[in-house]
Amino acid sequence: MATAAAQRTARPQADGAAAREPADYQRVFDAAVAADERIEPRDWMPDAYRATLVRQIAQHAHSEIIGMQPEANWITRAPSLRRKAILMAKVQDEAGHGLYLYSAAETLGTGRDELLDKLHSGRQKYSSIFNYPTLTWADVGAIGWLVDGAAITNQVPLCRCSYGPYARAMVRICKEESFHQRQGYELLLALSKGTPEQHAMAQDAVDRWWWPSLMMFGPPDDESQHSAQSMAWKIKRHSNDELRQRFVDICVPQAESLGLTLPDPDLTWNEERGHYDFGPIDWSEFWDVLKGNGPCNEQRLTQRKRAHDEGAWVREAAAAYAAKHTGGAEAAAHETTGAERA
Amino acid sequence: MTATGPATVPVTAALALGDDALVLSHRLGEWAGHAPVLEEEVALANIALDLLGQARVLLSLAGDEDELAYLREERAFRNLQLVEQPNGDFAHTIARQLYFSTYQHLLHAELAASDGPFAPLAAKAVKEVAYHRDHAEQWTLRLGDGTETSHERMRRACAALWRFTGEMFQPVLGLDVDWAALESRWLESVTEVLGRATLSLPEGPRTGAWSAGAGRQGIHTESFGRMLAEMQHLHRSHPGASW
């Protein structure tokens, strides 16, 4: 991979009056992507590439923030102090992941406030999985094992994504996510090997979270509108169906060692393919949840907006204090950045 | 509940300090997903985790941490009434943090410097608590000296929690501390921070005849029972289970 300095000399920059024709910009960009180099914030990039990345990174950031809710739902009821500490640390990490990702999105010329505004007004989405409720303590384990497991399967290839700031954020996030995933697995294992009531609680949670987790990989390849372009740009490295298959192949033996079953009568090893075959996904449910009609869509967005609205006076106080005590330096710095972006 | 710790550790003191940390950690945990800004999601959870870590060490000195946290009833808890107060708005949470973390920082600094049984624990905790105190002070300044609205909210919060602050300086059996000196250092610090925040020290009593040291004796406020009901429900529903 070229160093940042070398890239700056080799590639035309968005804000530089380089002596090149627009067609050259595209050619240099395409060559960098083809050579598996990283695109950096000051490099020229196609508008559609920028827009796709903003949409994807923002949606990813929003998912971390909304994803705090179903788990935070159990912080005050965690059944041991050790589990409570693990869960608090995990929810804290998710807020941190949201911060990394908003920062990565901001390198593309947008702002966190603008993105949050789009989330709150429903113009940008978050992962459909977080519209399902956490009904028992075992759901915290199922989320760790299945939801974080699916997220990792999706996100590890993103560590090689063509856009540098996103790829680097994913390296940091994946390390923490795999830790959470192991903790979720271990939580379920403790339940599965515990009392009959605890085992039943674990099985029930896996039964409810299995299919929604498979939906996290997105629609089937032939219905995925952004896939082909994202793969050509090397934002995505594998298709939805490939990643979904990889996830199923990983989960089946893990479920066996947990002593739990997966709620799919069609799940069988296919010797010829070297993969597990699995049953049909209820895509009508997927589209329904995506459209806002899942069990918790309304609740999740309402809570997020309420936290934001009720916190407005706190943010205003911090800004007013900064203006009084730093001679407006912070506010001025913010203005300059905004002007540069514009 | 029989609490049997090593003979060298005064159980009453371990429970008092441990319950303070446990209960305040729980209250801060209630903020998850509700904070005014993402950075505060991180900060409040961070403080809650530090306190939970302290609580686990202290309760383990007094017995089994989970039995003590989940199977004692309200009247057996030894925490200050201050730390069990509901979160209220962000100003109430910050006022509670300012009062408590200033106290906890001064107390742990003194314990760390002593040769008592809590010195090693306090030496570690004092570093964490210095950060909590700074966080509370910085927000007190921003809210007090921010907008008119934030000033008024912070003023009200400081006044509302004032009557719970006297209890912090009631002697705790097993802690060899000069409580009067601790109290005057606390007052000096809080007065100074509130002054910089353009707020004045609240008026009115800091304890009542009925409330002096009440939390330490297991007399709590009404919201505490509900907090425990939520905290203990799952654990109590599965007697003897491991998690």
mmCIF file of N, CA, C and O in Angstrom, chain A residues 119-161:
data_model
loop_
_atom_site.group_PDB
_atom_site.id
_atom_site.type_symbol
_atom_site.label_atom_id
_atom_site.label_comp_id
_atom_site.label_asym_id
_atom_site.label_seq_id
_atom_site.Cartn_x
_atom_site.Cartn_y
_atom_site.Cartn_z
ATOM 1 N N LEU A 119 -31.050 10.430 11.111
ATOM 2 C CA LEU A 119 -31.525 9.251 11.859
ATOM 3 C C LEU A 119 -32.857 9.574 12.526
ATOM 4 O O LEU A 119 -33.828 8.821 12.426
ATOM 5 N N HIS A 120 -32.893 10.717 13.217
ATOM 6 C CA HIS A 120 -34.086 11.066 13.995
ATOM 7 C C HIS A 120 -35.301 11.300 13.106
ATOM 8 O O HIS A 120 -36.432 11.065 13.524
ATOM 9 N N SER A 121 -35.050 11.773 11.879
ATOM 10 C CA SER A 121 -36.184 12.049 10.996
ATOM 11 C C SER A 121 -36.490 10.858 10.092
ATOM 12 O O SER A 121 -37.337 10.946 9.211
ATOM 13 N N GLY A 122 -35.796 9.746 10.302
ATOM 14 C CA GLY A 122 -36.095 8.540 9.541
ATOM 15 C C GLY A 122 -35.530 8.537 8.130
ATOM 16 O O GLY A 122 -35.833 7.645 7.337
ATOM 17 N N ARG A 123 -34.678 9.531 7.787
ATOM 18 C CA ARG A 123 -34.117 9.566 6.441
ATOM 19 C C ARG A 123 -32.924 8.636 6.301
ATOM 20 O O ARG A 123 -32.520 8.293 5.214
ATOM 21 N N GLN A 124 -32.299 8.256 7.420
ATOM 22 C CA GLN A 124 -31.266 7.225 7.378
ATOM 23 C C GLN A 124 -31.677 6.086 8.298
ATOM 24 O O GLN A 124 -32.352 6.301 9.305
ATOM 25 N N LYS A 125 -31.237 4.873 7.938
ATOM 26 C CA LYS A 125 -31.674 3.668 8.648
ATOM 27 C C LYS A 125 -30.625 3.214 9.661
ATOM 28 O O LYS A 125 -29.497 3.715 9.682
ATOM 29 N N TYR A 126 -31.013 2.245 10.439
ATOM 30 C CA TYR A 126 -30.064 1.501 11.270
ATOM 31 C C TYR A 126 -30.420 0.031 11.088
ATOM 32 O O TYR A 126 -31.461 -0.290 10.491
ATOM 33 N N SER A 127 -29.566 -0.846 11.587
ATOM 34 C CA SER A 127 -29.765 -2.279 11.357
ATOM 35 C C SER A 127 -31.123 -2.742 11.886
ATOM 36 O O SER A 127 -31.509 -2.437 13.022
ATOM 37 N N SER A 128 -31.831 -3.507 11.053
ATOM 38 C CA SER A 128 -33.190 -3.941 11.413
ATOM 39 C C SER A 128 -33.199 -4.817 12.666
ATOM 40 O O SER A 128 -34.211 -4.906 13.356
ATOM 41 N N ILE A 129 -32.078 -5.426 12.974
ATOM 42 C CA ILE A 129 -32.042 -6.374 14.116
ATOM 43 C C ILE A 129 -32.407 -5.692 15.436
ATOM 44 O O ILE A 129 -32.955 -6.311 16.334
ATOM 45 N N PHE A 130 -32.106 -4.383 15.534
ATOM 46 C CA PHE A 130 -32.325 -3.724 16.825
ATOM 47 C C PHE A 130 -33.775 -3.318 17.042
ATOM 48 O O PHE A 130 -34.114 -2.687 18.038
ATOM 49 N N ASN A 131 -34.627 -3.711 16.094
ATOM 50 C CA ASN A 131 -36.065 -3.502 16.282
ATOM 51 C C ASN A 131 -36.737 -4.695 16.935
ATOM 52 O O ASN A 131 -37.965 -4.750 17.018
ATOM 53 N N TYR A 132 -35.930 -5.664 17.382
ATOM 54 C CA TYR A 132 -36.491 -6.799 18.120
ATOM 55 C C TYR A 132 -36.280 -6.565 19.615
ATOM 56 O O TYR A 132 -35.267 -5.989 20.019
ATOM 57 N N PRO A 133 -37.221 -7.029 20.430
ATOM 58 C CA PRO A 133 -37.138 -6.759 21.879
ATOM 59 C C PRO A 133 -36.248 -7.755 22.627
ATOM 60 O O PRO A 133 -36.104 -8.904 22.198
ATOM 61 N N THR A 134 -35.640 -7.309 23.716
ATOM 62 C CA THR A 134 -34.921 -8.226 24.613
ATOM 63 C C THR A 134 -35.850 -8.591 25.759
ATOM 64 O O THR A 134 -36.092 -7.792 26.661
ATOM 65 N N LEU A 135 -36.386 -9.815 25.702
ATOM 66 C CA LEU A 135 -37.445 -10.205 26.633
ATOM 67 C C LEU A 135 -36.950 -10.951 27.862
ATOM 68 O O LEU A 135 -37.644 -11.000 28.879
ATOM 69 N N THR A 136 -35.774 -11.570 27.756
ATOM 70 C CA THR A 136 -35.213 -12.254 28.929
ATOM 71 C C THR A 136 -33.714 -11.968 28.989
ATOM 72 O O THR A 136 -33.119 -11.483 28.019
ATOM 73 N N TRP A 137 -33.115 -12.346 30.106
ATOM 74 C CA TRP A 137 -31.668 -12.167 30.263
ATOM 75 C C TRP A 137 -30.894 -12.926 29.179
ATOM 76 O O TRP A 137 -29.861 -12.465 28.689
ATOM 77 N N ALA A 138 -31.413 -14.089 28.767
ATOM 78 C CA ALA A 138 -30.704 -14.888 27.763
ATOM 79 C C ALA A 138 -30.589 -14.143 26.439
ATOM 80 O O ALA A 138 -29.673 -14.412 25.651
ATOM 81 N N ASP A 139 -31.480 -13.206 26.189
ATOM 82 C CA ASP A 139 -31.394 -12.425 24.948
ATOM 83 C C ASP A 139 -30.071 -11.655 24.873
ATOM 84 O O ASP A 139 -29.546 -11.433 23.786
ATOM 85 N N VAL A 140 -29.554 -11.261 26.031
ATOM 86 C CA VAL A 140 -28.266 -10.557 26.052
ATOM 87 C C VAL A 140 -27.172 -11.491 25.514
ATOM 88 O O VAL A 140 -26.298 -11.067 24.747
ATOM 89 N N GLY A 141 -27.241 -12.770 25.877
ATOM 90 C CA GLY A 141 -26.279 -13.744 25.363
ATOM 91 C C GLY A 141 -26.497 -14.027 23.887
ATOM 92 O O GLY A 141 -25.538 -14.139 23.112
ATOM 93 N N ALA A 142 -27.763 -14.137 23.483
ATOM 94 C CA ALA A 142 -28.069 -14.419 22.075
ATOM 95 C C ALA A 142 -27.616 -13.258 21.196
ATOM 96 O O ALA A 142 -27.111 -13.471 20.091
ATOM 97 N N ILE A 143 -27.770 -12.058 21.683
ATOM 98 C CA ILE A 143 -27.295 -10.895 20.913
ATOM 99 C C ILE A 143 -25.775 -10.954 20.771
ATOM 100 O O ILE A 143 -25.228 -10.750 19.694
ATOM 101 N N GLY A 144 -25.095 -11.269 21.867
ATOM 102 C CA GLY A 144 -23.639 -11.361 21.807
ATOM 103 C C GLY A 144 -23.196 -12.432 20.820
ATOM 104 O O GLY A 144 -22.374 -12.190 19.941
ATOM 105 N N TRP A 145 -23.761 -13.617 20.962
ATOM 106 C CA TRP A 145 -23.320 -14.735 20.118
ATOM 107 C C TRP A 145 -23.752 -14.545 18.658
ATOM 108 O O TRP A 145 -22.926 -14.593 17.742
ATOM 109 N N LEU A 146 -25.058 -14.338 18.444
ATOM 110 C CA LEU A 146 -25.577 -14.328 17.063
ATOM 111 C C LEU A 146 -25.477 -12.948 16.394
ATOM 112 O O LEU A 146 -24.974 -12.848 15.282
ATOM 113 N N VAL A 147 -25.955 -11.931 17.070
ATOM 114 C CA VAL A 147 -25.983 -10.609 16.429
ATOM 115 C C VAL A 147 -24.564 -10.071 16.264
ATOM 116 O O VAL A 147 -24.177 -9.616 15.190
ATOM 117 N N ASP A 148 -23.763 -10.150 17.328
ATOM 118 C CA ASP A 148 -22.377 -9.696 17.183
ATOM 119 C C ASP A 148 -21.612 -10.625 16.248
ATOM 120 O O ASP A 148 -20.748 -10.184 15.501
ATOM 121 N N GLY A 149 -21.943 -11.905 16.292
ATOM 122 C CA GLY A 149 -21.292 -12.859 15.389
ATOM 123 C C GLY A 149 -21.576 -12.512 13.934
ATOM 124 O O GLY A 149 -20.668 -12.508 13.093
ATOM 125 N N ALA A 150 -22.828 -12.193 13.630
ATOM 126 C CA ALA A 150 -23.189 -11.807 12.259
ATOM 127 C C ALA A 150 -22.498 -10.493 11.897
ATOM 128 O O ALA A 150 -21.982 -10.333 10.791
ATOM 129 N N ALA A 151 -22.470 -9.566 12.851
ATOM 130 C CA ALA A 151 -21.823 -8.271 12.596
ATOM 131 C C ALA A 151 -20.345 -8.484 12.263
ATOM 132 O O ALA A 151 -19.820 -7.897 11.319
ATOM 133 N N ILE A 152 -19.684 -9.353 13.010
ATOM 134 C CA ILE A 152 -18.252 -9.592 12.767
ATOM 135 C C ILE A 152 -18.043 -10.215 11.391
ATOM 136 O O ILE A 152 -17.143 -9.821 10.645
ATOM 137 N N THR A 153 -18.899 -11.192 11.046
ATOM 138 C CA THR A 153 -18.777 -11.832 9.726
ATOM 139 C C THR A 153 -18.894 -10.776 8.621
ATOM 140 O O THR A 153 -18.170 -10.810 7.634
ATOM 141 N N ASN A 154 -19.790 -9.834 8.832
ATOM 142 C CA ASN A 154 -19.961 -8.729 7.889
ATOM 143 C C ASN A 154 -18.780 -7.770 7.900
ATOM 144 O O ASN A 154 -18.414 -7.205 6.877
ATOM 145 N N GLN A 155 -18.237 -7.539 9.089
ATOM 146 C CA GLN A 155 -17.317 -6.411 9.265
ATOM 147 C C GLN A 155 -15.850 -6.746 9.076
ATOM 148 O O GLN A 155 -15.063 -5.867 8.732
ATOM 149 N N VAL A 156 -15.479 -8.006 9.284
ATOM 150 C CA VAL A 156 -14.065 -8.347 9.104
ATOM 151 C C VAL A 156 -13.608 -8.013 7.680
ATOM 152 O O VAL A 156 -12.553 -7.382 7.507
ATOM 153 N N PRO A 157 -14.397 -8.352 6.636
ATOM 154 C CA PRO A 157 -13.955 -7.955 5.292
ATOM 155 C C PRO A 157 -13.884 -6.431 5.119
ATOM 156 O O PRO A 157 -13.128 -5.943 4.277
ATOM 157 N N LEU A 158 -14.647 -5.687 5.926
ATOM 158 C CA LEU A 158 -14.611 -4.221 5.812
ATOM 159 C C LEU A 158 -13.279 -3.642 6.303
ATOM 160 O O LEU A 158 -12.959 -2.485 6.018
ATOM 161 N N CYS A 159 -12.511 -4.447 7.056
ATOM 162 C CA CYS A 159 -11.178 -3.989 7.466
ATOM 163 C C CYS A 159 -10.295 -3.805 6.239
ATOM 164 O O CYS A 159 -9.251 -3.153 6.316
ATOM 165 N N ARG A 160 -10.678 -4.389 5.099
ATOM 166 C CA ARG A 160 -9.932 -4.218 3.850
ATOM 167 C C ARG A 160 -10.693 -3.349 2.852
ATOM 168 O O ARG A 160 -10.378 -3.329 1.661
ATOM 169 N N CYS A 161 -11.690 -2.642 3.339
ATOM 170 C CA CYS A 161 -12.495 -1.773 2.482
ATOM 171 C C CYS A 161 -11.612 -0.706 1.830
ATOM 172 O O CYS A 161 -10.598 -0.301 2.401
#
